[in-house]
Every structure is written in C-alpha cells, then in structure tokens.
C-alpha cells in the first residue's frame, strides 16, 4: 500500500461533507497560513511537529496541504511512517483550494 493517497480539491470537499473527524494540516509558513487557509486546518511546522504527532489520533484521516501540492507529498509520506493510517496529500495545495473558492 502506498504511504499516502492523492486527493483533489473536489474529493476533499466531498470528504469534508462525509467525514466530520478529518485532520487537515497546513505545512506552509506561518505568514502564508495567517493570510489564508482551509477552515479548521492546523499550521504544522518543525517546532510543533513532535507535539502534534504525540497528541494526534492516528486513526483519523489526515490531509496535508502545502502551497502547490509538492511538499505535502513528502510530509504525507513522513506522517504515514510515523503511524498515521489514512494520509492524503492535497493535489494543487492551498493554491488549488483557493482557486476553487472552496
């Protein structure tokens, strides 16, 4: 099984409607996150990563968001290696989410 799955913006919208317990982590820098992010997402960075992993429910689906969907793939793979079961990388990242006006 692959370390993570790819997720389109439309799939994320559907998943959010069907699953209330999603974890959405945004790995962009703090300024970019503050300028705009997906509702209910958490800004995950090197400083809070260990604490987040220690406290997270690894059975809940987790979606990783970056700028354009490239860095999130490595982060999603890493989270899978740490024990998260249902890991997704958002294709197109926050840029695609923002363009879709979701």
Tab-separated table of N, CA and C in Angstrom:
chain	number	residue	atom	x	y	z
A	1	UNK	N	0.845	-1.181	0.000
A	1	UNK	CA	0.000	0.000	0.000
A	1	UNK	C	0.890	1.244	0.000
A	2	UNK	N	0.530	2.254	-0.809
A	2	UNK	CA	1.348	3.466	-0.826
A	2	UNK	C	1.313	4.183	0.520
A	3	UNK	N	2.332	4.998	0.745
A	3	UNK	CA	2.452	5.714	2.015
A	3	UNK	C	1.333	6.733	2.208
A	4	UNK	N	0.802	7.254	1.105
A	4	UNK	CA	-0.271	8.241	1.181
A	4	UNK	C	-1.066	8.182	-0.108
A	5	UNK	N	-2.213	8.845	-0.100
A	5	UNK	CA	-3.052	8.922	-1.286
A	5	UNK	C	-3.142	10.376	-1.739
A	6	UNK	N	-3.343	10.560	-3.026
A	6	UNK	CA	-3.565	11.892	-3.575
A	6	UNK	C	-5.040	12.226	-3.443
A	7	UNK	N	-5.327	13.503	-3.238
A	7	UNK	CA	-6.702	13.954	-3.048
A	7	UNK	C	-6.886	15.249	-3.828
A	8	UNK	N	-7.910	15.309	-4.656
A	8	UNK	CA	-8.203	16.548	-5.390
A	8	UNK	C	-9.022	17.469	-4.491
A	9	UNK	N	-9.137	18.711	-4.886
A	9	UNK	CA	-9.948	19.665	-4.131
A	9	UNK	C	-11.388	19.171	-4.055
A	10	UNK	N	-11.937	18.694	-5.173
A	10	UNK	CA	-13.319	18.194	-5.166
A	10	UNK	C	-13.478	17.002	-4.237
A	11	UNK	N	-12.501	16.108	-4.221
A	11	UNK	CA	-12.561	14.969	-3.308
A	11	UNK	C	-12.505	15.430	-1.859
A	12	UNK	N	-11.695	16.454	-1.578
A	12	UNK	CA	-11.624	16.981	-0.214
A	12	UNK	C	-12.968	17.574	0.202
A	13	UNK	N	-13.596	18.296	-0.691
A	13	UNK	CA	-14.905	18.873	-0.384
A	13	UNK	C	-15.899	17.760	-0.046
A	14	UNK	N	-15.893	16.702	-0.834
A	14	UNK	CA	-16.788	15.571	-0.581
A	14	UNK	C	-16.444	14.877	0.736
A	15	UNK	N	-15.165	14.680	0.983
A	15	UNK	CA	-14.722	14.017	2.205
A	15	UNK	C	-15.089	14.832	3.439
A	16	UNK	N	-14.943	16.140	3.340
A	16	UNK	CA	-15.316	17.009	4.467
A	16	UNK	C	-16.806	16.916	4.762
A	17	UNK	N	-17.611	16.755	3.717
A	17	UNK	CA	-19.051	16.629	3.906
A	17	UNK	C	-19.454	15.294	4.497
A	18	UNK	N	-18.649	14.273	4.246
A	18	UNK	CA	-18.989	12.924	4.693
A	18	UNK	C	-18.312	12.516	5.993
A	19	UNK	N	-17.214	13.153	6.342
A	19	UNK	CA	-16.418	12.749	7.499
A	19	UNK	C	-16.142	13.956	8.378
A	20	UNK	N	-16.681	13.937	9.570
A	20	UNK	CA	-16.537	15.086	10.464
A	20	UNK	C	-15.191	15.120	11.181
A	21	UNK	N	-14.498	14.004	11.223
A	21	UNK	CA	-13.286	13.953	12.053
A	21	UNK	C	-11.982	14.015	11.264
A	22	UNK	N	-11.976	14.764	10.175
A	22	UNK	CA	-10.746	14.948	9.400
A	22	UNK	C	-9.749	15.806	10.159
A	23	UNK	N	-8.487	15.511	9.954
A	23	UNK	CA	-7.408	16.373	10.419
A	23	UNK	C	-6.799	16.995	9.163
A	24	UNK	N	-6.768	18.310	9.108
A	24	UNK	CA	-6.151	18.995	7.973
A	24	UNK	C	-4.967	19.770	8.514
A	25	UNK	N	-3.779	19.425	8.034
A	25	UNK	CA	-2.575	20.121	8.468
A	25	UNK	C	-1.988	20.876	7.289
A	26	UNK	N	-1.659	22.117	7.534
A	26	UNK	CA	-1.116	23.024	6.526
A	26	UNK	C	0.345	23.248	6.873
A	27	UNK	N	1.242	22.860	5.966
A	27	UNK	CA	2.674	22.932	6.272
A	27	UNK	C	3.338	24.181	5.706
A	28	UNK	N	2.534	25.126	5.227
A	28	UNK	CA	3.108	26.382	4.733
A	28	UNK	C	3.611	27.218	5.913
A	29	UNK	N	4.399	28.246	5.618
A	29	UNK	CA	4.920	29.098	6.685
A	29	UNK	C	3.774	29.831	7.379
A	30	UNK	N	4.031	30.309	8.580
A	30	UNK	CA	3.001	30.928	9.419
A	30	UNK	C	2.347	32.136	8.762
A	31	UNK	N	3.124	32.962	8.077
A	31	UNK	CA	2.563	34.149	7.428
A	31	UNK	C	1.587	33.761	6.320
A	32	UNK	N	1.938	32.756	5.536
A	32	UNK	CA	1.041	32.293	4.475
A	32	UNK	C	-0.227	31.690	5.066
A	33	UNK	N	-0.066	30.928	6.137
A	33	UNK	CA	-1.216	30.327	6.813
A	33	UNK	C	-2.150	31.409	7.343
A	34	UNK	N	-1.567	32.435	7.958
A	34	UNK	CA	-2.374	33.535	8.503
A	34	UNK	C	-3.076	34.317	7.403
A	35	UNK	N	-2.472	34.404	6.229
A	35	UNK	CA	-3.071	35.135	5.113
A	35	UNK	C	-4.278	34.407	4.536
A	36	UNK	N	-4.340	33.097	4.739
A	36	UNK	CA	-5.463	32.303	4.256
A	36	UNK	C	-5.190	30.828	4.407
A	37	UNK	N	-6.206	30.091	4.835
A	37	UNK	CA	-6.060	28.646	4.998
A	37	UNK	C	-7.431	27.986	4.953
A	38	UNK	N	-7.442	26.689	4.834
A	38	UNK	CA	-8.683	25.925	4.847
A	38	UNK	C	-9.240	25.945	6.266
A	39	UNK	N	-10.537	26.207	6.386
A	39	UNK	CA	-11.172	26.225	7.709
A	39	UNK	C	-10.858	24.953	8.481
A	40	UNK	N	-10.602	25.109	9.752
A	40	UNK	CA	-10.330	24.021	10.696
A	40	UNK	C	-8.992	23.329	10.446
A	41	UNK	N	-8.119	23.950	9.661
A	41	UNK	CA	-6.792	23.358	9.471
A	41	UNK	C	-5.848	23.839	10.562
A	42	UNK	N	-4.774	23.088	10.736
A	42	UNK	CA	-3.769	23.359	11.758
A	42	UNK	C	-2.454	23.630	11.052
A	43	UNK	N	-1.760	24.693	11.467
A	43	UNK	CA	-0.472	25.024	10.870
A	43	UNK	C	0.615	24.168	11.515
A	44	UNK	N	1.054	23.158	10.782
A	44	UNK	CA	2.053	22.217	11.271
A	44	UNK	C	3.430	22.640	10.783
A	45	UNK	N	4.393	22.727	11.721
A	45	UNK	CA	5.748	23.120	11.357
A	45	UNK	C	6.748	22.320	12.189
A	46	UNK	N	8.020	22.554	11.955
A	46	UNK	CA	9.054	21.792	12.663
A	46	UNK	C	9.001	21.985	14.169
A	47	UNK	N	8.553	23.157	14.617
A	47	UNK	CA	8.513	23.439	16.053
A	47	UNK	C	7.401	22.682	16.773
A	48	UNK	N	6.275	22.432	16.107
A	48	UNK	CA	5.162	21.773	16.799
A	48	UNK	C	4.899	20.344	16.310
A	49	UNK	N	5.725	19.849	15.400
A	49	UNK	CA	5.524	18.529	14.811
A	49	UNK	C	5.521	17.404	15.840
A	50	UNK	N	6.526	17.333	16.684
A	50	UNK	CA	6.615	16.235	17.657
A	50	UNK	C	5.422	16.247	18.606
A	51	UNK	N	5.027	17.411	19.064
A	51	UNK	CA	3.880	17.528	19.966
A	51	UNK	C	2.595	17.113	19.242
A	52	UNK	N	2.447	17.541	17.999
A	52	UNK	CA	1.258	17.187	17.222
A	52	UNK	C	1.156	15.670	17.072
A	53	UNK	N	2.252	15.042	16.683
A	53	UNK	CA	2.255	13.587	16.484
A	53	UNK	C	1.938	12.869	17.792
A	54	UNK	N	2.499	13.335	18.895
A	54	UNK	CA	2.270	12.692	20.195
A	54	UNK	C	0.809	12.763	20.612
A	55	UNK	N	0.117	13.836	20.253
A	55	UNK	CA	-1.265	14.037	20.689
A	55	UNK	C	-2.319	13.626	19.671
A	56	UNK	N	-1.928	13.366	18.445
A	56	UNK	CA	-2.891	13.127	17.358
A	56	UNK	C	-3.509	11.735	17.440
A	57	UNK	N	-4.717	11.643	16.929
A	57	UNK	CA	-5.399	10.361	16.757
A	57	UNK	C	-4.958	9.826	15.392
A	58	UNK	N	-4.103	8.829	15.396
A	58	UNK	CA	-3.507	8.337	14.159
A	58	UNK	C	-4.469	7.533	13.307
A	59	UNK	N	-5.654	7.235	13.832
A	59	UNK	CA	-6.654	6.511	13.058
A	59	UNK	C	-7.555	7.443	12.253
A	60	UNK	N	-7.575	8.731	12.611
A	60	UNK	CA	-8.391	9.699	11.871
A	60	UNK	C	-7.701	10.057	10.562
A	61	UNK	N	-8.462	10.246	9.491
A	61	UNK	CA	-7.855	10.671	8.222
A	61	UNK	C	-7.143	12.014	8.393
A	62	UNK	N	-5.975	12.139	7.761
A	62	UNK	CA	-5.208	13.386	7.825
A	62	UNK	C	-4.875	13.838	6.407
A	63	UNK	N	-5.166	15.101	6.124
A	63	UNK	CA	-4.891	15.692	4.827
A	63	UNK	C	-3.779	16.716	5.001
A	64	UNK	N	-2.739	16.603	4.180
A	64	UNK	CA	-1.604	17.514	4.252
A	64	UNK	C	-1.707	18.515	3.103
A	65	UNK	N	-1.584	19.803	3.451
A	65	UNK	CA	-1.715	20.892	2.489
A	65	UNK	C	-0.426	21.705	2.488
A	66	UNK	N	0.052	22.045	1.283
A	66	UNK	CA	1.198	22.944	1.148
A	66	UNK	C	0.802	24.025	0.142
A	67	UNK	N	1.763	24.653	-0.486
A	67	UNK	CA	1.465	25.714	-1.453
A	67	UNK	C	0.816	25.170	-2.727
A	68	UNK	N	1.496	24.215	-3.381
A	68	UNK	CA	1.058	23.740	-4.690
A	68	UNK	C	0.921	22.227	-4.789
A	69	UNK	N	1.035	21.515	-3.683
A	69	UNK	CA	0.849	20.072	-3.696
A	69	UNK	C	2.107	19.251	-3.874
A	70	UNK	N	3.263	19.880	-3.782
A	70	UNK	CA	4.516	19.139	-3.950
A	70	UNK	C	5.119	18.757	-2.591
A	71	UNK	N	5.365	19.725	-1.735
A	71	UNK	CA	5.955	19.455	-0.418
A	71	UNK	C	5.053	18.585	0.442
A	72	UNK	N	3.755	18.680	0.227
A	72	UNK	CA	2.820	17.895	1.032
A	72	UNK	C	3.000	16.397	0.806
A	73	UNK	N	3.512	16.021	-0.343
A	73	UNK	CA	3.716	14.603	-0.615
A	73	UNK	C	4.784	14.017	0.308
A	74	UNK	N	5.882	14.725	0.476
A	74	UNK	CA	6.936	14.257	1.389
A	74	UNK	C	6.436	14.253	2.824
A	75	UNK	N	5.707	15.299	3.199
A	75	UNK	CA	5.175	15.380	4.564
A	75	UNK	C	4.158	14.272	4.813
A	76	UNK	N	3.324	13.977	3.820
A	76	UNK	CA	2.333	12.913	3.962
A	76	UNK	C	3.019	11.559	4.128
A	77	UNK	N	4.060	11.333	3.360
A	77	UNK	CA	4.818	10.089	3.476
A	77	UNK	C	5.442	9.975	4.867
A	78	UNK	N	5.992	11.074	5.366
A	78	UNK	CA	6.594	11.087	6.698
A	78	UNK	C	5.543	10.773	7.770
A	79	UNK	N	4.379	11.383	7.670
A	79	UNK	CA	3.330	11.132	8.666
A	79	UNK	C	2.881	9.680	8.625
A	80	UNK	N	2.826	9.098	7.437
A	80	UNK	CA	2.498	7.685	7.334
A	80	UNK	C	3.556	6.842	8.038
A	81	UNK	N	4.815	7.174	7.862
A	81	UNK	CA	5.905	6.455	8.527
A	81	UNK	C	5.820	6.581	10.051
A	82	UNK	N	5.222	7.673	10.531
A	82	UNK	CA	5.092	7.893	11.973
A	82	UNK	C	3.896	7.149	12.557
A	83	UNK	N	3.070	6.528	11.715
A	83	UNK	CA	1.972	5.708	12.209
A	83	UNK	C	0.576	6.148	11.817
A	84	UNK	N	0.446	7.254	11.089
A	84	UNK	CA	-0.882	7.660	10.624
A	84	UNK	C	-1.342	6.686	9.542
A	85	UNK	N	-2.594	6.245	9.630
A	85	UNK	CA	-3.103	5.221	8.712
A	85	UNK	C	-3.669	5.769	7.417
A	86	UNK	N	-4.473	6.806	7.486
A	86	UNK	CA	-5.170	7.350	6.321
A	86	UNK	C	-4.626	8.736	6.008
A	87	UNK	N	-3.570	8.784	5.202
A	87	UNK	CA	-2.864	10.034	4.925
A	87	UNK	C	-3.092	10.429	3.468
A	88	UNK	N	-3.399	11.713	3.273
A	88	UNK	CA	-3.656	12.255	1.944
A	88	UNK	C	-2.814	13.503	1.715
A	89	UNK	N	-2.433	13.705	0.468
A	89	UNK	CA	-1.766	14.936	0.033
A	89	UNK	C	-2.729	15.655	-0.897
A	90	UNK	N	-3.001	16.925	-0.625
A	90	UNK	CA	-3.933	17.686	-1.453
A	90	UNK	C	-3.255	18.112	-2.753
A	91	UNK	N	-3.720	17.569	-3.863
A	91	UNK	CA	-3.178	17.929	-5.176
A	91	UNK	C	-3.443	19.406	-5.455
A	92	UNK	N	-2.416	20.111	-5.859
A	92	UNK	CA	-2.532	21.536	-6.145
A	92	UNK	C	-2.414	22.412	-4.917
A	93	UNK	N	-2.408	21.808	-3.733
A	93	UNK	CA	-2.215	22.527	-2.483
A	93	UNK	C	-3.247	23.607	-2.215
A	94	UNK	N	-2.855	24.545	-1.362
A	94	UNK	CA	-3.761	25.629	-0.996
A	94	UNK	C	-4.107	26.488	-2.211
A	95	UNK	N	-3.191	26.600	-3.154
A	95	UNK	CA	-3.467	27.383	-4.362
A	95	UNK	C	-4.691	26.846	-5.096
A	96	UNK	N	-4.769	25.530	-5.248
A	96	UNK	CA	-5.918	24.922	-5.918
A	96	UNK	C	-7.183	25.107	-5.093
A	97	UNK	N	-7.056	24.967	-3.777
A	97	UNK	CA	-8.202	25.164	-2.889
A	97	UNK	C	-8.724	26.604	-3.018
A	98	UNK	N	-7.816	27.541	-2.989
A	98	UNK	CA	-8.194	28.954	-3.060
A	98	UNK	C	-8.828	29.276	-4.420
A	99	UNK	N	-8.255	28.750	-5.496
A	99	UNK	CA	-8.788	28.989	-6.842
A	99	UNK	C	-10.199	28.437	-6.987
A	100	UNK	N	-10.482	27.325	-6.323
A	100	UNK	CA	-11.798	26.706	-6.419
A	100	UNK	C	-12.836	27.456	-5.572
A	101	UNK	N	-12.355	28.464	-4.810
A	101	UNK	CA	-13.232	29.218	-3.912
A	101	UNK	C	-13.978	28.319	-2.948
A	102	UNK	N	-13.310	27.266	-2.536
A	102	UNK	CA	-13.929	26.310	-1.627
A	102	UNK	C	-13.971	26.829	-0.214
